mmCIF file of C-alpha atoms and ligand atoms in Angstrom:
data_model
loop_
_atom_site.group_PDB
_atom_site.id
_atom_site.type_symbol
_atom_site.label_atom_id
_atom_site.label_comp_id
_atom_site.label_asym_id
_atom_site.label_seq_id
_atom_site.Cartn_x
_atom_site.Cartn_y
_atom_site.Cartn_z
ATOM 1 C CA MET A 18 -0.215 0.081 -0.574
ATOM 2 C CA ARG A 19 0.955 3.480 -0.746
ATOM 3 C CA GLY A 20 1.615 6.159 1.913
ATOM 4 C CA TYR A 21 3.715 9.507 3.168
ATOM 5 C CA ILE A 22 5.904 10.281 5.673
ATOM 6 C CA GLY A 23 5.081 13.800 7.305
ATOM 7 C CA PHE A 24 7.624 15.512 9.799
ATOM 8 C CA ASP A 25 7.092 18.675 12.186
ATOM 9 C CA ILE A 26 9.711 19.936 12.867
ATOM 10 C CA GLY A 27 9.902 22.472 16.162
ATOM 11 C CA GLY A 28 11.993 24.106 18.106
ATOM 12 C CA THR A 29 11.941 21.153 20.740
ATOM 13 C CA ASN A 30 11.022 17.800 18.912
ATOM 14 C CA VAL A 31 10.944 16.291 15.744
ATOM 15 C CA ARG A 32 7.689 14.579 15.373
ATOM 16 C CA CYS A 33 7.113 12.458 12.535
ATOM 17 C CA GLY A 34 4.277 10.206 11.163
ATOM 18 C CA ILE A 35 3.527 7.795 8.236
ATOM 19 C CA VAL A 36 0.012 7.984 6.813
ATOM 20 C CA LEU A 37 -1.228 6.228 3.915
ATOM 21 C CA GLU A 38 -3.412 7.164 0.841
ATOM 22 C CA ASN A 39 -6.581 7.109 2.517
ATOM 23 C CA GLY A 40 -5.534 9.317 5.716
ATOM 24 C CA GLN A 41 -5.074 6.261 7.858
ATOM 25 C CA LEU A 42 -2.030 7.155 10.435
ATOM 26 C CA VAL A 43 -0.147 3.937 10.824
ATOM 27 C CA GLY A 44 2.817 4.920 12.576
ATOM 28 C CA PHE A 45 4.098 8.071 15.194
ATOM 29 C CA TYR A 46 7.559 8.778 16.538
ATOM 30 C CA LYS A 47 8.879 11.496 18.292
ATOM 31 C CA GLU A 48 12.276 12.564 19.317
ATOM 32 C CA LYS A 49 14.879 15.555 20.557
ATOM 33 C CA THR A 50 15.486 18.124 18.138
ATOM 34 C CA GLU A 51 18.397 19.271 19.689
ATOM 35 C CA ALA A 52 18.672 22.281 17.342
ATOM 36 C CA LYS A 53 21.746 23.870 19.026
ATOM 37 C CA LYS A 54 24.083 20.944 17.420
ATOM 38 C CA GLY A 55 22.941 22.360 13.496
ATOM 39 C CA VAL A 56 21.324 22.066 10.463
ATOM 40 C CA LYS A 57 23.129 18.895 9.448
ATOM 41 C CA GLU A 58 22.714 17.179 12.871
ATOM 42 C CA VAL A 59 18.924 18.013 12.557
ATOM 43 C CA ILE A 60 18.938 16.641 8.587
ATOM 44 C CA LYS A 61 20.489 13.769 9.965
ATOM 45 C CA LYS A 62 17.876 12.540 12.301
ATOM 46 C CA ILE A 63 15.190 13.140 9.562
ATOM 47 C CA ILE A 64 16.896 10.491 7.569
ATOM 48 C CA SER A 65 17.016 8.296 10.446
ATOM 49 C CA LEU A 66 14.040 8.220 11.474
ATOM 50 C CA ILE A 67 12.945 7.852 7.462
ATOM 51 C CA ASP A 68 15.021 4.399 7.776
ATOM 52 C CA LYS A 69 13.509 3.685 11.031
ATOM 53 C CA VAL A 70 9.915 3.953 9.598
ATOM 54 C CA LYS A 71 10.680 1.856 6.528
ATOM 55 C CA GLY A 72 12.064 -0.796 8.406
ATOM 56 C CA GLU A 73 9.022 -0.759 10.438
ATOM 57 C CA HIS A 74 6.703 -0.664 7.615
ATOM 58 C CA PRO A 75 8.229 -2.385 5.055
ATOM 59 C CA GLU A 76 4.073 -2.945 3.683
ATOM 60 C CA VAL A 77 4.244 0.599 2.716
ATOM 61 C CA GLU A 78 5.719 1.977 -0.239
ATOM 62 C CA ILE A 79 6.640 5.541 0.342
ATOM 63 C CA ALA A 80 6.042 7.666 -2.035
ATOM 64 C CA GLY A 81 7.046 11.064 -0.542
ATOM 65 C CA VAL A 82 7.970 13.032 2.127
ATOM 66 C CA GLY A 83 6.465 16.361 3.439
ATOM 67 C CA ILE A 84 8.331 18.671 6.197
ATOM 68 C CA GLY A 85 7.148 21.380 8.515
ATOM 69 C CA ILE A 86 9.411 23.871 10.008
ATOM 70 C CA ALA A 87 8.519 26.960 12.124
ATOM 71 C CA GLY A 88 9.666 29.945 10.346
ATOM 72 C CA ILE A 89 9.717 31.864 7.199
ATOM 73 C CA LEU A 90 10.372 29.770 4.512
ATOM 74 C CA LYS A 91 10.158 30.066 0.299
ATOM 75 C CA PRO A 92 8.745 26.780 0.091
ATOM 76 C CA ALA A 93 8.865 26.825 -4.124
ATOM 77 C CA LYS A 94 12.812 27.542 -3.610
ATOM 78 C CA GLY A 95 13.209 24.794 -0.362
ATOM 79 C CA ILE A 96 14.665 27.767 1.736
ATOM 80 C CA VAL A 97 14.606 28.273 4.904
ATOM 81 C CA CYS A 98 14.861 31.803 5.366
ATOM 82 C CA PHE A 99 14.363 32.273 9.421
ATOM 83 C CA SER A 100 13.181 30.327 12.186
ATOM 84 C CA PRO A 101 13.097 31.762 15.897
ATOM 85 C CA ASN A 102 12.971 28.217 17.305
ATOM 86 C CA LEU A 103 15.760 26.904 15.297
ATOM 87 C CA PRO A 104 19.006 28.595 16.067
ATOM 88 C CA GLY A 105 21.408 29.504 12.931
ATOM 89 C CA TRP A 106 18.954 28.075 10.402
ATOM 90 C CA ARG A 107 19.348 31.410 7.866
ATOM 91 C CA ASN A 108 18.738 31.009 3.992
ATOM 92 C CA ILE A 109 19.738 27.425 4.571
ATOM 93 C CA PRO A 110 19.112 25.538 1.121
ATOM 94 C CA LEU A 111 17.138 22.742 3.188
ATOM 95 C CA LEU A 112 15.457 21.464 0.142
ATOM 96 C CA ASP A 113 18.570 20.777 -1.827
ATOM 97 C CA TRP A 114 20.291 19.276 1.336
ATOM 98 C CA LEU A 115 17.632 16.776 2.071
ATOM 99 C CA LYS A 116 17.459 15.791 -1.785
ATOM 100 C CA LYS A 117 20.882 14.566 -1.450
ATOM 101 C CA GLU A 118 19.985 12.468 1.104
ATOM 102 C CA ILE A 119 16.363 11.229 0.477
ATOM 103 C CA PRO A 120 15.667 8.674 -1.895
ATOM 104 C CA TYR A 121 12.261 9.940 -1.987
ATOM 105 C CA PRO A 122 10.231 13.090 -3.652
ATOM 106 C CA VAL A 123 10.904 16.059 -0.655
ATOM 107 C CA PHE A 124 8.450 19.110 0.119
ATOM 108 C CA ILE A 125 9.114 21.715 2.947
ATOM 109 C CA GLU A 126 6.556 24.299 4.152
ATOM 110 C CA ASN A 127 6.082 26.501 6.968
ATOM 111 C CA ASP A 128 4.473 24.199 10.128
ATOM 112 C CA ALA A 129 1.230 26.416 10.710
ATOM 113 C CA ASN A 130 0.602 26.405 7.014
ATOM 114 C CA LEU A 131 0.497 22.401 7.409
ATOM 115 C CA ILE A 132 -1.774 22.098 10.368
ATOM 116 C CA ALA A 133 -4.051 24.372 7.934
ATOM 117 C CA LEU A 134 -3.558 21.489 5.023
ATOM 118 C CA GLY A 135 -4.055 18.309 7.764
ATOM 119 C CA GLU A 136 -7.109 20.345 9.112
ATOM 120 C CA ALA A 137 -8.176 20.589 5.237
ATOM 121 C CA TRP A 138 -7.723 16.362 4.516
ATOM 122 C CA GLN A 139 -8.724 14.890 7.412
ATOM 123 C CA GLY A 140 -9.994 17.537 10.214
ATOM 124 C CA ALA A 141 -12.507 20.118 11.079
ATOM 125 C CA GLY A 142 -11.980 21.757 7.380
ATOM 126 C CA LYS A 143 -13.059 18.435 5.590
ATOM 127 C CA GLY A 144 -14.802 18.712 2.590
ATOM 128 C CA LYS A 145 -14.278 22.690 3.312
ATOM 129 C CA GLU A 146 -13.086 24.326 -0.054
ATOM 130 C CA ASN A 147 -12.130 27.377 2.266
ATOM 131 C CA PHE A 148 -11.230 28.200 5.188
ATOM 132 C CA LEU A 149 -8.895 30.295 7.735
ATOM 133 C CA LEU A 150 -6.940 28.460 10.543
ATOM 134 C CA LEU A 151 -5.137 29.884 13.369
ATOM 135 C CA THR A 152 -2.669 28.220 15.786
ATOM 136 C CA LEU A 153 -2.940 29.676 19.227
ATOM 137 C CA GLY A 154 0.507 28.341 20.823
ATOM 138 C CA THR A 155 3.787 29.844 22.122
ATOM 139 C CA GLY A 156 3.134 32.524 19.078
ATOM 140 C CA VAL A 157 0.197 32.730 16.820
ATOM 141 C CA GLY A 158 0.200 30.778 13.646
ATOM 142 C CA GLY A 159 -1.961 30.456 11.151
ATOM 143 C CA GLY A 160 -2.734 28.942 7.467
ATOM 144 C CA ILE A 161 -5.102 29.804 4.465
ATOM 145 C CA VAL A 162 -6.927 27.097 2.828
ATOM 146 C CA ALA A 163 -8.148 28.279 -0.679
ATOM 147 C CA LYS A 164 -10.473 25.877 -3.302
ATOM 148 C CA GLY A 165 -9.046 23.282 -1.542
ATOM 149 C CA LYS A 166 -5.406 24.168 -1.255
ATOM 150 C CA LEU A 167 -2.950 25.635 0.951
ATOM 151 C CA TRP A 168 -2.484 29.527 -0.152
ATOM 152 C CA SER A 169 1.754 29.788 -0.632
ATOM 153 C CA GLY A 170 3.210 32.876 -1.731
ATOM 154 C CA GLU A 171 6.556 33.891 -2.285
ATOM 155 C CA THR A 172 7.043 33.548 0.922
ATOM 156 C CA SER A 173 5.446 30.873 3.320
ATOM 157 C CA GLY A 174 2.862 33.645 4.242
ATOM 158 C CA ALA A 175 -0.370 33.617 6.544
ATOM 159 C CA GLU A 176 1.675 34.965 9.514
ATOM 160 C CA VAL A 177 -1.455 35.963 10.972
ATOM 161 C CA GLY A 178 0.402 36.242 14.517
ATOM 162 C CA HIS A 179 1.557 39.545 13.012
ATOM 163 C CA ILE A 180 -1.628 41.471 12.275
ATOM 164 C CA LYS A 181 -1.920 44.796 13.549
ATOM 165 C CA ILE A 182 -4.086 45.058 16.659
ATOM 166 C CA ASP A 183 -2.852 48.291 17.987
ATOM 167 C CA PRO A 184 -0.016 50.169 16.965
ATOM 168 C CA LYS A 185 0.576 51.841 20.536
ATOM 169 C CA GLY A 186 0.675 48.256 21.770
ATOM 170 C CA GLU A 187 3.288 45.802 23.246
ATOM 171 C CA ARG A 188 6.157 45.223 21.254
ATOM 172 C CA CYS A 189 6.611 41.531 19.910
ATOM 173 C CA LEU A 190 9.198 39.320 19.415
ATOM 174 C CA CYS A 191 8.989 40.614 15.618
ATOM 175 C CA GLY A 192 10.137 43.658 16.508
ATOM 176 C CA ARG A 193 6.909 45.257 15.436
ATOM 177 C CA ARG A 194 4.039 46.752 17.996
ATOM 178 C CA GLY A 195 0.585 45.615 18.764
ATOM 179 C CA CYS A 196 0.679 42.350 16.641
ATOM 180 C CA LEU A 197 -2.326 39.556 17.665
ATOM 181 C CA GLU A 198 0.633 37.048 18.946
ATOM 182 C CA THR A 199 0.743 39.820 21.649
ATOM 183 C CA TYR A 200 -2.423 38.966 23.036
ATOM 184 C CA ALA A 201 -3.319 35.587 22.264
ATOM 185 C CA SER A 202 -0.652 33.312 22.180
ATOM 186 C CA ALA A 203 0.300 31.327 25.697
ATOM 187 C CA THR A 204 3.462 33.570 25.984
ATOM 188 C CA TRP A 205 1.761 36.544 26.309
ATOM 189 C CA LEU A 206 -1.104 35.490 28.195
ATOM 190 C CA ILE A 207 1.357 34.963 30.994
ATOM 191 C CA ARG A 208 3.519 37.828 30.185
ATOM 192 C CA ARG A 209 1.029 40.116 30.978
ATOM 193 C CA ALA A 210 -0.791 38.082 34.204
ATOM 194 C CA TYR A 211 2.802 38.967 36.185
ATOM 195 C CA GLN A 212 2.626 42.561 34.568
ATOM 196 C CA HIS A 213 -0.833 42.785 36.405
ATOM 197 C CA LEU A 214 0.155 40.763 39.208
ATOM 198 C CA LYS A 215 3.316 42.728 40.018
ATOM 199 C CA ALA A 216 1.205 45.639 39.491
ATOM 200 C CA GLY A 217 -0.604 44.159 42.147
ATOM 201 C CA MET A 218 -4.016 43.409 40.404
ATOM 202 C CA PRO A 219 -5.460 41.074 43.314
ATOM 203 C CA SER A 220 -5.977 37.449 41.837
ATOM 204 C CA LEU A 221 -6.303 33.624 42.738
ATOM 205 C CA LEU A 222 -2.768 33.439 40.289
ATOM 206 C CA ASN A 223 0.421 33.442 42.426
ATOM 207 C CA LYS A 224 3.350 35.764 40.819
ATOM 208 C CA ASP A 225 5.981 33.745 42.417
ATOM 209 C CA LYS A 226 5.129 30.774 40.982
ATOM 210 C CA GLU A 227 5.959 29.737 37.336
ATOM 211 C CA LEU A 228 2.674 30.347 35.568
ATOM 212 C CA THR A 229 1.381 28.551 32.814
ATOM 213 C CA ALA A 230 -1.492 29.216 30.373
ATOM 214 C CA LYS A 231 -3.380 26.745 31.621
ATOM 215 C CA ASP A 232 -3.127 27.886 35.102
ATOM 216 C CA ILE A 233 -4.830 31.375 33.565
ATOM 217 C CA PHE A 234 -7.510 29.126 31.872
ATOM 218 C CA THR A 235 -8.350 27.334 35.492
ATOM 219 C CA ALA A 236 -8.332 31.018 37.146
ATOM 220 C CA ALA A 237 -11.051 31.811 34.470
ATOM 221 C CA GLN A 238 -12.993 28.866 35.115
ATOM 222 C CA ARG A 239 -12.785 29.604 39.073
ATOM 223 C CA GLY A 240 -14.530 33.214 38.285
ATOM 224 C CA ASP A 241 -10.848 35.264 38.768
ATOM 225 C CA ILE A 242 -11.225 38.565 37.427
ATOM 226 C CA LEU A 243 -7.679 38.948 35.980
ATOM 227 C CA ALA A 244 -7.695 35.443 34.242
ATOM 228 C CA GLN A 245 -10.709 36.461 32.327
ATOM 229 C CA TYR A 246 -9.697 39.883 31.809
ATOM 230 C CA LEU A 247 -6.690 38.230 29.960
ATOM 231 C CA PHE A 248 -8.747 36.061 27.852
ATOM 232 C CA ASP A 249 -11.282 38.700 27.072
ATOM 233 C CA LEU A 250 -8.967 40.561 25.956
ATOM 234 C CA ALA A 251 -7.241 37.167 23.824
ATOM 235 C CA GLY A 252 -10.648 36.872 22.500
ATOM 236 C CA TRP A 253 -11.228 41.218 21.313
ATOM 237 C CA ALA A 254 -8.024 40.710 19.424
ATOM 238 C CA LEU A 255 -8.411 37.642 17.838
ATOM 239 C CA GLY A 256 -12.323 39.121 17.022
ATOM 240 C CA ILE A 257 -10.227 42.038 15.205
ATOM 241 C CA GLY A 258 -7.604 39.950 13.569
ATOM 242 C CA ILE A 259 -10.200 37.130 12.138
ATOM 243 C CA ALA A 260 -12.726 40.025 11.227
ATOM 244 C CA ASN A 261 -10.077 41.910 9.187
ATOM 245 C CA LEU A 262 -9.346 38.537 7.337
ATOM 246 C CA CYS A 263 -12.559 37.480 6.791
ATOM 247 C CA ASN A 264 -13.207 41.136 5.462
ATOM 248 C CA ILE A 265 -10.272 40.652 2.553
ATOM 249 C CA LEU A 266 -11.105 36.799 1.855
ATOM 250 C CA GLY A 267 -14.719 37.004 2.088
ATOM 251 C CA PHE A 268 -13.887 33.301 4.332
ATOM 252 C CA THR A 269 -16.879 31.943 6.510
ATOM 253 C CA THR A 270 -14.920 29.432 8.126
ATOM 254 C CA VAL A 271 -12.632 29.903 10.615
ATOM 255 C CA ILE A 272 -10.736 26.803 12.703
ATOM 256 C CA ILE A 273 -8.607 27.643 15.791
ATOM 257 C CA GLY A 274 -6.262 25.054 17.367
ATOM 258 C CA GLY A 275 -3.189 25.017 19.131
ATOM 259 C CA GLY A 276 -2.574 24.774 22.944
ATOM 260 C CA VAL A 277 -4.212 27.636 23.855
ATOM 261 C CA SER A 278 -7.724 26.740 21.947
ATOM 262 C CA ASN A 279 -8.029 24.302 25.184
ATOM 263 C CA ALA A 280 -9.097 27.334 27.171
ATOM 264 C CA TRP A 281 -12.053 27.718 24.464
ATOM 265 C CA ASN A 282 -15.048 28.691 26.846
ATOM 266 C CA ALA A 283 -12.766 31.422 28.262
ATOM 267 C CA PHE A 284 -12.291 33.508 25.001
ATOM 268 C CA ILE A 285 -14.892 32.081 22.308
ATOM 269 C CA GLY A 286 -17.584 35.093 23.732
ATOM 270 C CA GLN A 287 -15.615 38.058 23.468
ATOM 271 C CA LEU A 288 -13.968 36.410 20.066
ATOM 272 C CA LYS A 289 -17.423 36.237 18.430
ATOM 273 C CA TYR A 290 -18.830 39.365 20.291
ATOM 274 C CA THR A 291 -16.214 41.451 18.729
ATOM 275 C CA LEU A 292 -16.028 39.552 15.062
ATOM 276 C CA ALA A 293 -19.970 40.340 14.908
ATOM 277 C CA HIS A 294 -18.999 43.711 15.300
ATOM 278 C CA GLU A 295 -15.913 44.166 13.006
ATOM 279 C CA VAL A 296 -16.639 41.724 10.077
ATOM 280 C CA LEU A 297 -18.348 43.377 7.237
ATOM 281 C CA ALA A 298 -17.873 41.594 4.009
ATOM 282 C CA VAL A 299 -20.317 38.777 4.823
ATOM 283 C CA ASP A 300 -23.169 38.418 7.172
ATOM 284 C CA TYR A 301 -21.677 37.411 10.533
ATOM 285 C CA GLY A 302 -24.414 34.599 11.023
ATOM 286 C CA GLU A 303 -22.697 33.000 7.943
ATOM 287 C CA ILE A 304 -19.191 32.669 9.874
ATOM 288 C CA LYS A 305 -18.241 29.222 11.801
ATOM 289 C CA VAL A 306 -15.600 29.579 14.403
ATOM 290 C CA LEU A 307 -14.957 25.866 14.222
ATOM 291 C CA LYS A 308 -12.126 24.183 16.802
ATOM 292 C CA SER A 309 -9.621 21.843 14.976
ATOM 293 C CA GLN A 310 -10.060 17.827 15.325
ATOM 294 C CA LEU A 311 -6.842 16.584 14.997
ATOM 295 C CA GLY A 312 -5.069 18.557 17.849
ATOM 296 C CA ASN A 313 -1.279 18.215 18.063
ATOM 297 C CA MET A 314 -0.813 15.536 15.038
ATOM 298 C CA ALA A 315 -2.396 17.951 12.368
ATOM 299 C CA GLY A 316 0.700 19.208 11.016
ATOM 300 C CA ILE A 317 1.808 15.417 10.050
ATOM 301 C CA TYR A 318 -1.311 14.873 8.500
ATOM 302 C CA GLY A 319 -0.578 18.266 6.897
ATOM 303 C CA ALA A 320 2.590 17.354 5.600
ATOM 304 C CA CYS A 321 2.045 14.194 4.055
ATOM 305 C CA TYR A 322 -0.949 15.691 2.571
ATOM 306 C CA LEU A 323 1.401 18.299 0.739
ATOM 307 C CA ALA A 324 3.490 15.653 -0.522
ATOM 308 C CA LYS A 325 0.335 13.585 -1.828
ATOM 309 C CA GLN A 326 -1.141 16.791 -3.701
ATOM 310 C CA LYS A 327 2.173 18.144 -5.162
ATOM 311 C CA LEU A 328 2.904 14.389 -6.223
ATOM 312 C CA ALA A 329 -0.853 14.261 -8.203
ATOM 313 C CA ASN A 330 -0.146 17.358 -9.383
ATOM 314 C CA GLY A 331 2.851 16.602 -10.923
ATOM 315 C CA GLN A 332 5.254 18.579 -9.221
HETATM 316 ZN ZN1 ZN B 7 4.672 40.718 15.762
#
């Protein structure tokens, strides 16, 4: 039977799966990225994982390999321009290097784009021609599926985390101010929580402990005003960002995934309220905001689907 190997290369882990033509996942592997050892070591890891997958699944005829990488890429040229989580990855001709080592057709793409593609194939976007996906994690990423295919520009695009919400806002890691990411990512929920706690705002949250986004969600569920305020702020910013995109694209389906999306009930009310006020291209009632279905496996499905689609198109 025919199948594809998909990789999700993050700053912490290299995750890999083998998915058959019909969308069935038959194997999953995870190893530490050890990004500090450099690009060549990560490539060695990819190759050894491919050998392992082949060895353990001799029944699968590997048709192609898809690889998702956090960062800004030029997928058609096969170049990783910059990756915030992979130190030293600047203008790396990754595809050329991989092609010398991997005996299968190989394709690379931005990791959040592949999450969108995975949801399109086997998740919340299945059967939907057009949708926008946002992934709320350490940062905020996204992908656009248009007419059943991933939108991929000259650069990997869909950097929805850096939509401007407030020009006078906090300075984002990208160097600009008031990006969506500075409201709706786990990093910034936590950072803002500390800011308010240090300023003396009463809360169930403890400023002397190492907080997680989950702690803030738990406090919000218990009626904590600071925690609920932070999720309201995230929902408000998401509502504005999503409305801007829906106004431009005319899309009516939005899928939200990533770790922070587990706090769904804490932000979805404010998100929908703001979206209803900010959207103009379509009737608000038509816009469906859905939770992702594949969780942290979406990127692997998407990487496999990328290879499947590209090969079907003769690329
Ligand atoms: Zn930014």
